[in-house]
Short mmCIF file of C-alpha atoms and ligand atoms in Angstrom, two decimals:
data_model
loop_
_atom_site.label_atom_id
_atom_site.label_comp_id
_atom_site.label_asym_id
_atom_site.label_seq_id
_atom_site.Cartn_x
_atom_site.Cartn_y
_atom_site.Cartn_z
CA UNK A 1 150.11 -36.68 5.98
CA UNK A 2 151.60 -33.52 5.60
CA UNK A 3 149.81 -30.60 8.01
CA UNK A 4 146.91 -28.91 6.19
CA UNK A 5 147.40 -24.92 4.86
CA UNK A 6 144.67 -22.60 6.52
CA UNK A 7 142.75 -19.56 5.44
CA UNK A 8 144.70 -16.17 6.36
CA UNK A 9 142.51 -14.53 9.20
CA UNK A 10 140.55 -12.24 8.64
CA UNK A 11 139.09 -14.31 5.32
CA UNK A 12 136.46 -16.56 5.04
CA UNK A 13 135.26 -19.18 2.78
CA UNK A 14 132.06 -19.16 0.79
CA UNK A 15 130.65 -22.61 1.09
CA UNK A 16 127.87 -23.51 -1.24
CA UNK A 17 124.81 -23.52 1.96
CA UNK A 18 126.14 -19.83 3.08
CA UNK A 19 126.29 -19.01 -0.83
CA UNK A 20 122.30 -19.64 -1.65
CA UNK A 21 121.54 -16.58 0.77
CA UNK A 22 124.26 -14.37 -1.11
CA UNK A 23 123.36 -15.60 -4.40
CA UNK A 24 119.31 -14.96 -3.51
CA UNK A 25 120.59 -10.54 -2.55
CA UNK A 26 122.93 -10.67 -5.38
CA UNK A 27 120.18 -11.90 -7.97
CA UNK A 28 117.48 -9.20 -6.38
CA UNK A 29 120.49 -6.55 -6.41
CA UNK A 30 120.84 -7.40 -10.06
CA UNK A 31 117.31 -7.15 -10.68
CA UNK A 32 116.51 -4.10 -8.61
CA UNK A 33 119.51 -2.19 -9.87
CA UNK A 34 118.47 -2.54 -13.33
CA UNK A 35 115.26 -1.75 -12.75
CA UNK A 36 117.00 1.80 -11.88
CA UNK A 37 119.06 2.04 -15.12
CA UNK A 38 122.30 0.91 -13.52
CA UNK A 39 125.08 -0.41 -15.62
CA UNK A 40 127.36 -3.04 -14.29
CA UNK A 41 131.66 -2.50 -14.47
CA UNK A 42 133.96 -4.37 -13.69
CA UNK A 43 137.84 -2.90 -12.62
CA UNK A 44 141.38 -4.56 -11.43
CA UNK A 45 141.26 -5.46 -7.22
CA UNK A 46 144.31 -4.13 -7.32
CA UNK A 47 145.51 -0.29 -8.19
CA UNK A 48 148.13 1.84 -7.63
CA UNK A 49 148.57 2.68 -3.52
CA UNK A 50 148.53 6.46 -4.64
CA UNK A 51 144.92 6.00 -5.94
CA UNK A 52 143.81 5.44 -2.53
CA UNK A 53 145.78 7.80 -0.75
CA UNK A 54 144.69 10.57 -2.33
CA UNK A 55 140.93 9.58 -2.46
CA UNK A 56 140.27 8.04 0.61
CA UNK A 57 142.60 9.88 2.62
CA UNK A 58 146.33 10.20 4.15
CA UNK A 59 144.74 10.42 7.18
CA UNK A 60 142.02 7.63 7.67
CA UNK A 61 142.01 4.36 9.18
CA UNK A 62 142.26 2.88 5.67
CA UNK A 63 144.83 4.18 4.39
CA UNK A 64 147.29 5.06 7.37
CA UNK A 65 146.82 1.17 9.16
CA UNK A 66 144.44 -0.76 7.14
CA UNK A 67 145.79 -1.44 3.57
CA UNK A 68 147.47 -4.34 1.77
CA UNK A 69 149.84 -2.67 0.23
CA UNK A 70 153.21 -4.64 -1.42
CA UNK A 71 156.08 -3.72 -4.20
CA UNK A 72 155.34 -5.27 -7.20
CA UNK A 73 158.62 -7.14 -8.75
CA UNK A 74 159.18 -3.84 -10.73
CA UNK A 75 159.16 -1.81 -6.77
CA UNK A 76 155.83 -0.46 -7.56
CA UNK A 77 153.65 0.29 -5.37
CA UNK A 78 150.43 -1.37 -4.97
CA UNK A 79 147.63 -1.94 -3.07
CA UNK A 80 144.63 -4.25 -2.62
CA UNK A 81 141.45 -2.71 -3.29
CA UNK A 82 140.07 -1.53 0.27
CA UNK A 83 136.59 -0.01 -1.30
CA UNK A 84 135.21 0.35 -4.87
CA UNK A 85 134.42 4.39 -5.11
CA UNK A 86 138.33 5.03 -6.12
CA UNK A 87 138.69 2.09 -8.35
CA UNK A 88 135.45 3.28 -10.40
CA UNK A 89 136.40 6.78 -10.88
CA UNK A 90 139.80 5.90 -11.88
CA UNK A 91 138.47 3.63 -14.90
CA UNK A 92 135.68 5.82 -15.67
CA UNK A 93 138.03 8.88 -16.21
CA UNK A 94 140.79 6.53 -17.51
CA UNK A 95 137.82 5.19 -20.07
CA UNK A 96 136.43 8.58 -21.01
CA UNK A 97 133.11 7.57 -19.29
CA UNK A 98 132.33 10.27 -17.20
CA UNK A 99 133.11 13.54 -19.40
CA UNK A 100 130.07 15.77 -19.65
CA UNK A 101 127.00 12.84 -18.91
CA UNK A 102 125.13 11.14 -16.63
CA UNK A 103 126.50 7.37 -15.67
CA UNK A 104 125.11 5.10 -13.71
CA UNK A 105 127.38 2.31 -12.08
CA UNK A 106 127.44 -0.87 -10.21
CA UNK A 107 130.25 -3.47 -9.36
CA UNK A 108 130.57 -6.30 -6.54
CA UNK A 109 133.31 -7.92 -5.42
CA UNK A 110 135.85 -8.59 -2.92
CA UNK A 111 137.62 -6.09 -0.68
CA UNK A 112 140.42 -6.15 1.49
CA UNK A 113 141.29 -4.31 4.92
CA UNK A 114 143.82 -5.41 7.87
CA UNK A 115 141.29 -4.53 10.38
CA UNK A 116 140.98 -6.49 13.86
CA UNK A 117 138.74 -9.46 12.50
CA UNK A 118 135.23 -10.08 14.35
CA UNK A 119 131.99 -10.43 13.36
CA UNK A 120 131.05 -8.56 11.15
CA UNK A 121 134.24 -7.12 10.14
CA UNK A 122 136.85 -9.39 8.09
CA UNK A 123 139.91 -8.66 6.42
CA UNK A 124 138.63 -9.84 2.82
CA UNK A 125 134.83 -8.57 2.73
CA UNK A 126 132.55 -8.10 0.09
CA UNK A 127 130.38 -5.17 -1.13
CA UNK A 128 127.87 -4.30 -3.98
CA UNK A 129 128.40 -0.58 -4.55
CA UNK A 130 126.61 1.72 -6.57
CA UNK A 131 127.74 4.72 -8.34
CA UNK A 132 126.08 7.83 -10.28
CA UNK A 133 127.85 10.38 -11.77
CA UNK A 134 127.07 13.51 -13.44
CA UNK A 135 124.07 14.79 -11.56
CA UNK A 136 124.35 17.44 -8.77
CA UNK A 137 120.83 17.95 -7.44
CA UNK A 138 119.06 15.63 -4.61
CA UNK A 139 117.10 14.23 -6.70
CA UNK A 140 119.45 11.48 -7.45
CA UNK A 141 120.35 11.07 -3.57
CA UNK A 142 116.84 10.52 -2.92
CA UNK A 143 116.24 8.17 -6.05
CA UNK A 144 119.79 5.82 -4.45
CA UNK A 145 118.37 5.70 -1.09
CA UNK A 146 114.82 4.29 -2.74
CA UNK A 147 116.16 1.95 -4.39
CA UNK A 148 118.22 0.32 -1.35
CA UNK A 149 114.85 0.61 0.22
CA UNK A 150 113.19 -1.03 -2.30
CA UNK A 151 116.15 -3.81 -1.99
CA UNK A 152 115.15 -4.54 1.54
CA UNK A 153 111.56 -4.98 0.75
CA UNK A 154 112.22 -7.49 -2.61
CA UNK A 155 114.32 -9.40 0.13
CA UNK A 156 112.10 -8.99 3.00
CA UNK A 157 114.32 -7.67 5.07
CA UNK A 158 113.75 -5.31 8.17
CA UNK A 159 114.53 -3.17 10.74
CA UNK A 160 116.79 -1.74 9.58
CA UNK A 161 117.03 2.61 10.00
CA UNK A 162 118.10 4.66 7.91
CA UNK A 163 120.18 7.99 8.77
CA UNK A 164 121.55 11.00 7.34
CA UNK A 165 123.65 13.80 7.76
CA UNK A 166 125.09 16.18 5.30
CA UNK A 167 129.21 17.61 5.92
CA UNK A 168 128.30 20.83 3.68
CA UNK A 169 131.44 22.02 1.12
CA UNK A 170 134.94 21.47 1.64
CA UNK A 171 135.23 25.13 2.76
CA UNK A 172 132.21 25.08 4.84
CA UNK A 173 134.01 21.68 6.72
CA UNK A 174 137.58 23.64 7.03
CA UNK A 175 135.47 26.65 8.91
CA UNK A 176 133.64 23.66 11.16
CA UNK A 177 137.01 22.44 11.54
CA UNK A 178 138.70 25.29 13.01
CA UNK A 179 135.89 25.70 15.29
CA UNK A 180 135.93 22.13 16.36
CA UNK A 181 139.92 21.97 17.14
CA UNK A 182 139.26 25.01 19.17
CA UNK A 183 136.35 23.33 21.54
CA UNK A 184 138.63 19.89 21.40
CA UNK A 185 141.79 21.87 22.34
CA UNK A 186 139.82 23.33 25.19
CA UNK A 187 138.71 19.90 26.41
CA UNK A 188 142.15 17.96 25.86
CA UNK A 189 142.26 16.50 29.21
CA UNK A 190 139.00 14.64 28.40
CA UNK A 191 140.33 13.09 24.47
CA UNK A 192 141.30 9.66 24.94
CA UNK A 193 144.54 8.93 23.10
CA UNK A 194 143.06 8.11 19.39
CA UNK A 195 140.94 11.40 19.57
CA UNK A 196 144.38 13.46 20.71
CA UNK A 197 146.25 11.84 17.75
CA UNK A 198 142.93 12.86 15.64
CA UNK A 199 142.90 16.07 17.06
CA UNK A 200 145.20 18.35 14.50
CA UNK A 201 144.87 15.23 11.23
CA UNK A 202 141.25 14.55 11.46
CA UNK A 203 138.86 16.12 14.39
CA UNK A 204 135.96 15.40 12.56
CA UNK A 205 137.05 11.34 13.26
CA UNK A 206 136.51 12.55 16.73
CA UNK A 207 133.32 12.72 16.80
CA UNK A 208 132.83 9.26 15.39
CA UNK A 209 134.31 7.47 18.45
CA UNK A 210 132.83 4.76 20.31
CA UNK A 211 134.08 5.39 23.56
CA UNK A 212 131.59 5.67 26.33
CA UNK A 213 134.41 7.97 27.86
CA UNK A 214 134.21 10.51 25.19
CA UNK A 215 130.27 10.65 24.78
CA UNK A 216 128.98 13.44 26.88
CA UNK A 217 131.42 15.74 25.22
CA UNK A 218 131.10 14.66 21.96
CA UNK A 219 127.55 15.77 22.64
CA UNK A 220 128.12 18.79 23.68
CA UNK A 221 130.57 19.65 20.44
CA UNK A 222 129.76 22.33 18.14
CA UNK A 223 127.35 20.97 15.49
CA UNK A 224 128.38 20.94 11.66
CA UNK A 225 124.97 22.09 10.77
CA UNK A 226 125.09 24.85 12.02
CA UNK A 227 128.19 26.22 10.13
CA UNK A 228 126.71 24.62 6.31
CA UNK A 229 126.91 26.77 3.74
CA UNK A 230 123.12 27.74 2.28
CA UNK A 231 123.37 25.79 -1.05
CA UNK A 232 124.24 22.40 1.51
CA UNK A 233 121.22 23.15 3.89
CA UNK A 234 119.43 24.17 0.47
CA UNK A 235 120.30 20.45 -0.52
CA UNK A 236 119.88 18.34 2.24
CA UNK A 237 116.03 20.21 2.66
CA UNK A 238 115.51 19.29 0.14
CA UNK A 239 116.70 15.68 0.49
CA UNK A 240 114.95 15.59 3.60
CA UNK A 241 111.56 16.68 1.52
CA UNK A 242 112.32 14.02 -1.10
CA UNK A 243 112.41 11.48 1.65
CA UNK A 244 109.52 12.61 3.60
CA UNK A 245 107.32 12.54 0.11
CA UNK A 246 108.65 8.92 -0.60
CA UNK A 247 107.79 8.07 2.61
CA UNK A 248 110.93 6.86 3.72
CA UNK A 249 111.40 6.93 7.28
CA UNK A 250 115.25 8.91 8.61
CA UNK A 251 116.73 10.04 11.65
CA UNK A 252 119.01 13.32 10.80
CA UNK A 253 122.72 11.79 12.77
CA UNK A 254 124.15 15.04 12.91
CA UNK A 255 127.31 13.05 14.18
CA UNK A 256 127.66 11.03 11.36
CA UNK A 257 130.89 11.46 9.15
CA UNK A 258 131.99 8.78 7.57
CA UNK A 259 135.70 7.48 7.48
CA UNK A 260 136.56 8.30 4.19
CA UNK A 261 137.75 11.70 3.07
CA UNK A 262 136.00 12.09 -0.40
CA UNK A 263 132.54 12.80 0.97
CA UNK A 264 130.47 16.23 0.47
CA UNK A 265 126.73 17.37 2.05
CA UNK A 266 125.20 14.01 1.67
CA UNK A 267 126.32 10.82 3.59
CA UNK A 268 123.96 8.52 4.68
CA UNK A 269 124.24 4.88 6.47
CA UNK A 270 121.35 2.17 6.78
CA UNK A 271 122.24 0.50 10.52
CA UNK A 272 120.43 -1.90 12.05
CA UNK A 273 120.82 -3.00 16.17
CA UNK A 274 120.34 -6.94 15.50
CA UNK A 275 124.24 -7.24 14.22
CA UNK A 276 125.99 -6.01 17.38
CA UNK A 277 128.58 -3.84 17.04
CA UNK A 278 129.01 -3.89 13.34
CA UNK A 279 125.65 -2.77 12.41
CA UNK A 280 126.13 -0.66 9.12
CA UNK A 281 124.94 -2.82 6.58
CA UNK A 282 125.10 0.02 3.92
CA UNK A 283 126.46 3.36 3.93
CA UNK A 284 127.52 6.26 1.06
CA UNK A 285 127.02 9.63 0.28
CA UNK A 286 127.88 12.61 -2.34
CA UNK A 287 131.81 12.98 -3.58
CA UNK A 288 131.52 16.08 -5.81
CA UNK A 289 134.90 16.70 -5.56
CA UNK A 290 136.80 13.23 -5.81
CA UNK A 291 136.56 13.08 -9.93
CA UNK A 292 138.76 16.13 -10.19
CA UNK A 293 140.81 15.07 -7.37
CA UNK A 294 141.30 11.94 -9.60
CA UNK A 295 142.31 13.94 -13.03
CA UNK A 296 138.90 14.39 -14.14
CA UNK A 297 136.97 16.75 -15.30
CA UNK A 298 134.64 18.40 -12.45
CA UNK A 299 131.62 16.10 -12.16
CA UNK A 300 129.22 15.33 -8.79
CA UNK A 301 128.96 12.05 -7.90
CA UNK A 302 127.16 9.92 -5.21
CA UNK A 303 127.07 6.85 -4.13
CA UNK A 304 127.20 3.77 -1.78
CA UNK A 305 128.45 0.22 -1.08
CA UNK A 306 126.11 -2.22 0.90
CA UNK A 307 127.90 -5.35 2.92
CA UNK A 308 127.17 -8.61 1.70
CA UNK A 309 128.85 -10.74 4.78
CA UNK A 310 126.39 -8.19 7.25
CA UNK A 311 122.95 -8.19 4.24
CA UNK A 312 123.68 -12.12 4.52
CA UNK A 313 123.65 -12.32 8.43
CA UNK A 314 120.72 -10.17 8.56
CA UNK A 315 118.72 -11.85 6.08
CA UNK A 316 119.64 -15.23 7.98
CA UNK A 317 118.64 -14.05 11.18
CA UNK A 318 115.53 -12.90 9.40
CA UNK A 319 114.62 -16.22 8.24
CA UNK A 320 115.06 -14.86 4.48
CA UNK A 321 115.14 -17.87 1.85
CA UNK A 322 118.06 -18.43 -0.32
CA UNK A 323 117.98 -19.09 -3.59
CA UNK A 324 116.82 -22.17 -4.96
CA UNK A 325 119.66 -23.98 -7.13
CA UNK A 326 118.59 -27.37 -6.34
CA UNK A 327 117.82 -30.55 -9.05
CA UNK A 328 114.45 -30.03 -9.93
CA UNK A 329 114.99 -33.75 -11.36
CA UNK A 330 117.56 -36.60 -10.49
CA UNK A 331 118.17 -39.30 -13.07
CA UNK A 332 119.08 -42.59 -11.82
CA UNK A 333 120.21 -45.23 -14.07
CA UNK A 334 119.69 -48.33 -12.72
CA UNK A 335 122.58 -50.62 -14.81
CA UNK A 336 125.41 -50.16 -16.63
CA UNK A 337 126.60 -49.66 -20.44
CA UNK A 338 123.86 -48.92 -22.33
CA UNK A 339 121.08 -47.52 -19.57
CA UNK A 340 123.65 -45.30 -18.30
CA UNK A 341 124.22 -43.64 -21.91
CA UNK A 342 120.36 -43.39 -22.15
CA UNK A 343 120.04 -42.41 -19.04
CA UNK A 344 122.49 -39.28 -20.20
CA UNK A 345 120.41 -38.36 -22.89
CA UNK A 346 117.59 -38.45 -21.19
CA UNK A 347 119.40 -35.62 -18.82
CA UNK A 348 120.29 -33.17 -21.55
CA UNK A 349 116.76 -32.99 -22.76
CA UNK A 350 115.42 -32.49 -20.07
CA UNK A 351 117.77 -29.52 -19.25
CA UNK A 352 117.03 -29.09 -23.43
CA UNK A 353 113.28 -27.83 -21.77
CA UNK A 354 114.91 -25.74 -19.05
CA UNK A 355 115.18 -28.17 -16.29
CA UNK A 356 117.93 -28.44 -13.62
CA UNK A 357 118.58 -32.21 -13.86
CA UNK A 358 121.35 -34.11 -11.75
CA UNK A 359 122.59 -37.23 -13.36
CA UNK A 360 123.87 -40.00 -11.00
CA UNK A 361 127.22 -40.73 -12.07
CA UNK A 362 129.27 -43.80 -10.62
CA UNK A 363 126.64 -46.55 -10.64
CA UNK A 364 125.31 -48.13 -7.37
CA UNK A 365 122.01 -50.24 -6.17
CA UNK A 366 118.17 -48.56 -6.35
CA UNK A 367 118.61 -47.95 -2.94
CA UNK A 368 121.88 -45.59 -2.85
CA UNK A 369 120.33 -44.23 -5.49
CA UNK A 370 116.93 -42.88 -4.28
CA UNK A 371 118.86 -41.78 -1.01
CA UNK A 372 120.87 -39.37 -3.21
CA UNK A 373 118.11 -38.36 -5.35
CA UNK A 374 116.18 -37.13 -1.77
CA UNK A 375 119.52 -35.61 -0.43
CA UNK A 376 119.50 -33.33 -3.54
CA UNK A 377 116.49 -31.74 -3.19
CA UNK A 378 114.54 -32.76 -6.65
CA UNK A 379 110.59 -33.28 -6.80
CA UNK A 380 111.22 -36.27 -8.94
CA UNK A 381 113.36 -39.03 -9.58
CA UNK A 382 113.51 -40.72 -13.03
CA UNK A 383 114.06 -44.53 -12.90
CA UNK A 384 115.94 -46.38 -16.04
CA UNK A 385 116.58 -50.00 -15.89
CA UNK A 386 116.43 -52.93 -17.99
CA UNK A 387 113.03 -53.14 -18.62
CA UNK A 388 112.47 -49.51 -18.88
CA UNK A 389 114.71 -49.23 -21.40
CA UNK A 390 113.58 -52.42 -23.81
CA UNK A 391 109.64 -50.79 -23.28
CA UNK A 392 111.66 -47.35 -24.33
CA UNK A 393 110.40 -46.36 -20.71
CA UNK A 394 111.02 -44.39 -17.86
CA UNK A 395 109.56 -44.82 -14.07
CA UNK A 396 108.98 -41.64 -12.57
CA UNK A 397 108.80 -40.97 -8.93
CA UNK A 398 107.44 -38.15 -7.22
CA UNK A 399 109.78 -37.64 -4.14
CA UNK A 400 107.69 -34.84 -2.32
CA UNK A 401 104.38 -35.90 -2.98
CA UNK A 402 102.14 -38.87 -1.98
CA UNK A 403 101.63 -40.08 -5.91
CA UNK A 404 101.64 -43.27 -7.35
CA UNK A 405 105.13 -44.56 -9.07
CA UNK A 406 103.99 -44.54 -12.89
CA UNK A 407 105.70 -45.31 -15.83
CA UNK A 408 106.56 -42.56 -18.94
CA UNK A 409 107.51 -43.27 -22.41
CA UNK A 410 111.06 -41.98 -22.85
CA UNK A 411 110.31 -39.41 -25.42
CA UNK A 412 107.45 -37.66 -23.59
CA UNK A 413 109.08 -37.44 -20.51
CA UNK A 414 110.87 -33.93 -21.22
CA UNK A 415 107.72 -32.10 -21.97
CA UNK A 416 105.71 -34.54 -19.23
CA UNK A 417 108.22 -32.95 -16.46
CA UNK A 418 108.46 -29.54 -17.98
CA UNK A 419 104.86 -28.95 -17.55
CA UNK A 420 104.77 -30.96 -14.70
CA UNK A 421 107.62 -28.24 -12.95
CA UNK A 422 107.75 -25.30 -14.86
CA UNK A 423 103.77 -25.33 -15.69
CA UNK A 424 104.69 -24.47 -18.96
CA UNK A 425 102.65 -25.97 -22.17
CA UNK A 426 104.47 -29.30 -23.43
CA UNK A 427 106.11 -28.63 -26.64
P1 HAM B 501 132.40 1.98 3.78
O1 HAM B 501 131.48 2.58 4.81
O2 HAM B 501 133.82 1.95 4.11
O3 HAM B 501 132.13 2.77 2.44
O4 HAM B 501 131.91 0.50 3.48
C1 HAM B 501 130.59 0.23 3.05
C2 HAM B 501 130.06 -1.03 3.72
O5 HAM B 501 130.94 -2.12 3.52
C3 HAM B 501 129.93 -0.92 5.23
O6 HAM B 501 128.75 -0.27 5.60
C4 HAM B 501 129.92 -2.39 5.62
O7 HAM B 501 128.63 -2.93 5.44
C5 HAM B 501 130.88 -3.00 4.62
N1 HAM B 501 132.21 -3.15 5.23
C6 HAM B 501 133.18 -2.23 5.35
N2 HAM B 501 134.28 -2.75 5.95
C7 HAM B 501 133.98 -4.04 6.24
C8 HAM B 501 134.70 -5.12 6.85
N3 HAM B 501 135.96 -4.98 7.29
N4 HAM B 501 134.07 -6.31 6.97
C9 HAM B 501 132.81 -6.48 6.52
N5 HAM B 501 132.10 -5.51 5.92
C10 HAM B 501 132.66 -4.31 5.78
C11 HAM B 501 132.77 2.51 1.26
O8 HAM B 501 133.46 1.55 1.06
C12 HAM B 501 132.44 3.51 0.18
N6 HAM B 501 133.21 3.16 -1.02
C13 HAM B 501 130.95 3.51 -0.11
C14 HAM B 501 130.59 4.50 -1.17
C15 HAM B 501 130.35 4.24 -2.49
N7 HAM B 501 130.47 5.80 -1.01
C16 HAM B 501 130.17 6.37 -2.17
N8 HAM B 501 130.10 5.43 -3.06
#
């Protein structure tokens, strides 16, 4: 036996168990997002490598150590999708859908960054991120953060707290920024080395560290708030109010910033403590500028991208169900040539009333059978043998339930089960 190929690190497979959970947030995601007037698209996983430099950043994580990035057999430059935001503007401006009106946007799918795998953080992750475009006022900030709050409660999730922060206008930031260099510059002996690297590319990264070290004078740091411009503070007021009406609890981070470059005034992350260190389970803000940046024309946008690897750990420490894909009826045919063709039809009509049916395919004894039938999950198990099948039969047993083994006549067994299952009236 040749040795067996494994997974690059970093990048997990979905096995069908872990999939139920994921398939139970996507469907509610689905449901909840359209309930909200979002529009799902769909763009390449990989783009261009400038795309991402200039909207994430030169001077992030992402985009100075953490992209898959390759020449193409033509020497081009490309890169594998490390978030969605950049990826969506670039097709909405490159598809005309974003001049002068309101769009609102969803996509899922994979994303890739060479970060230092643990849990919670992989190299090939996956997010559901949500986009709306067009609209300038808070309103629309408040209305995204509702609806991942009404996400959690569809799925019964909790504890999870929600903060916010806004970083003001580019020119407000580059005033903040100049003050913070100064108070950083002043304190140099204290920077640990990724904060002095940081330092003259990207203070406001500072403030984001982690290192115990670093914490008293990180607290101590000028705040941003303080140098906002008044349409910002105007905004995030009235953000805050917005909130405070919906009653949705926040906590104001006045430290939080992000790591991506495109963000102005609103950012906002929902973090919860049971996930250790990688606790943000959804995060976004407002990119008014990034559209333009892209070759647009001038258009706010916000937005955010939830975690499905740190949702589906959350929910499963919450004891939140997946979804239920399982035979609602298995179909054993007990013989060979003719029962097993029956025993076929039989299975499409049932699935003909809107029943998930699981044929057993490859023969075997009533035993094997009924072992398989219970290992897949269905209420009922349909019998067909030879004298089923000459009294145009079937023998249905309830797997689940203390109930007598009764026969059916063949043809009313669809609607018998249907009603049975799906409570509908038989047709
Ligand atoms: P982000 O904060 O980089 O934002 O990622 C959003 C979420 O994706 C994180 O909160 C986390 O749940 C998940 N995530 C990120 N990296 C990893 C990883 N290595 N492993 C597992 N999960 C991860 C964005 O990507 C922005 N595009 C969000 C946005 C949309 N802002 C505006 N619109």
């Amino acid at each position: 036996m040749s040795k067996a190929i494994q997974a690059i690190r970093g990048m997990n497979d979905l096995l069908p168990e872990t999939l139920l959970l994921w398939q139970r947030i996507e469907r509610a995601a689905e449901s909840v997002l359209g309930a909200y007037g979002y529009r799902e698209i769909r763009f390449p996983i990989i783009e261009k490598t400038e795309l991402y430099k200039r909207s994430i950043g030169e001077v992030t994580d992402i985009v100075e150590k953490e992209m898959y990035t390759f020449e193409d057999r033509n020497g081009d430059s490309l890169t594998l999708r490390p978030e969605g935001t950049a990826g969506c503007v670039r097709a909405g401006v490159e598809n005309g859908l974003l001049h002068n009106q309101v769009q609102r946007l969803w996509y899922a799918g994979p994303m890739f960054r060479h970060e230092r795998p643990q849990k919670g953080r992989y190299r090939q992750f996956h997010q559901i991120g949500v986009e709306a475009f067009g609209i300038g006022t808070p309103d629309i900030d408040a209305e995204l953060i509702l609806l991942t709050a009404r996400l959690w409660r569809q799925l019964g999730i909790r504890d999870l707290e929600l903060q916010i922060n806004s970083l003001g206008t580019p020119a407000a930031r580059a005033r903040y920024r100049e003050v913070l260099i100064e108070y950083l510059r002043d304190h140099h002996a204290t920077l640990d080395e990724d904060s002095r690297r940081r330092l003259e590319t990207n203070p406001l990264r500072v403030l984001d560290s982690k290192n115990p070290a670093m914490q008293t004078l990180i607290a101590a740091a000028p705040n941003l708030h303080e140098h906002l411009d008044e349409a910002s503070h105007r905004h995030f007021e009235q953000l805050c109010a917005t909130l405070q009406a919906a009653a949705i609890p926040y906590r104001i981070n006045p430290r939080l910033v992000r790591g991506l470059d495109y963000y102005t005034r609103t950012v906002f992350e929902w973090v919860t403590t049971h996930l250790g260190a990688q606790g943000t389970v959804c995060a976004g803000g407002r990119y008014d500028g990034l559209v333009e940046q892209l070759g647009g024309q001038s258009t706010p946008a916000v937005g955010f991208a939830l975690g499905l690897e740190r949702l589906a750990e959350l929910a499963s420490l919450q004891q939140v169900a997946g979804a239920d894909n399982s035979p609602q009826v298995y179909v054993a045919p007990l013989g060979e040539g003719n029962i097993v063709q029956q025993a076929l039809l039989l299975a499409e009509q049932l699935r003909d009333v809107g029943l998930r049916v699981e044929l057993h395919c490859g023969g075997g004894s009533l035993k094997s059978q009924l072992k398989r039938a219970d290992r897949s999950g269905a209420q009922y198990a349909l019998l067909l043998g030879d004298s089923e099948l000459a009294a145009a039969q079937v023998s249905v047993k309830n797997l689940r339930a203390d109930e007598a083994q009764h026969t059916l006549g063949l043809a009313a067994a669809p609607a018998f089960l249907r009603s049975r299952l799906l409570g509908g009236v038989a047709e």
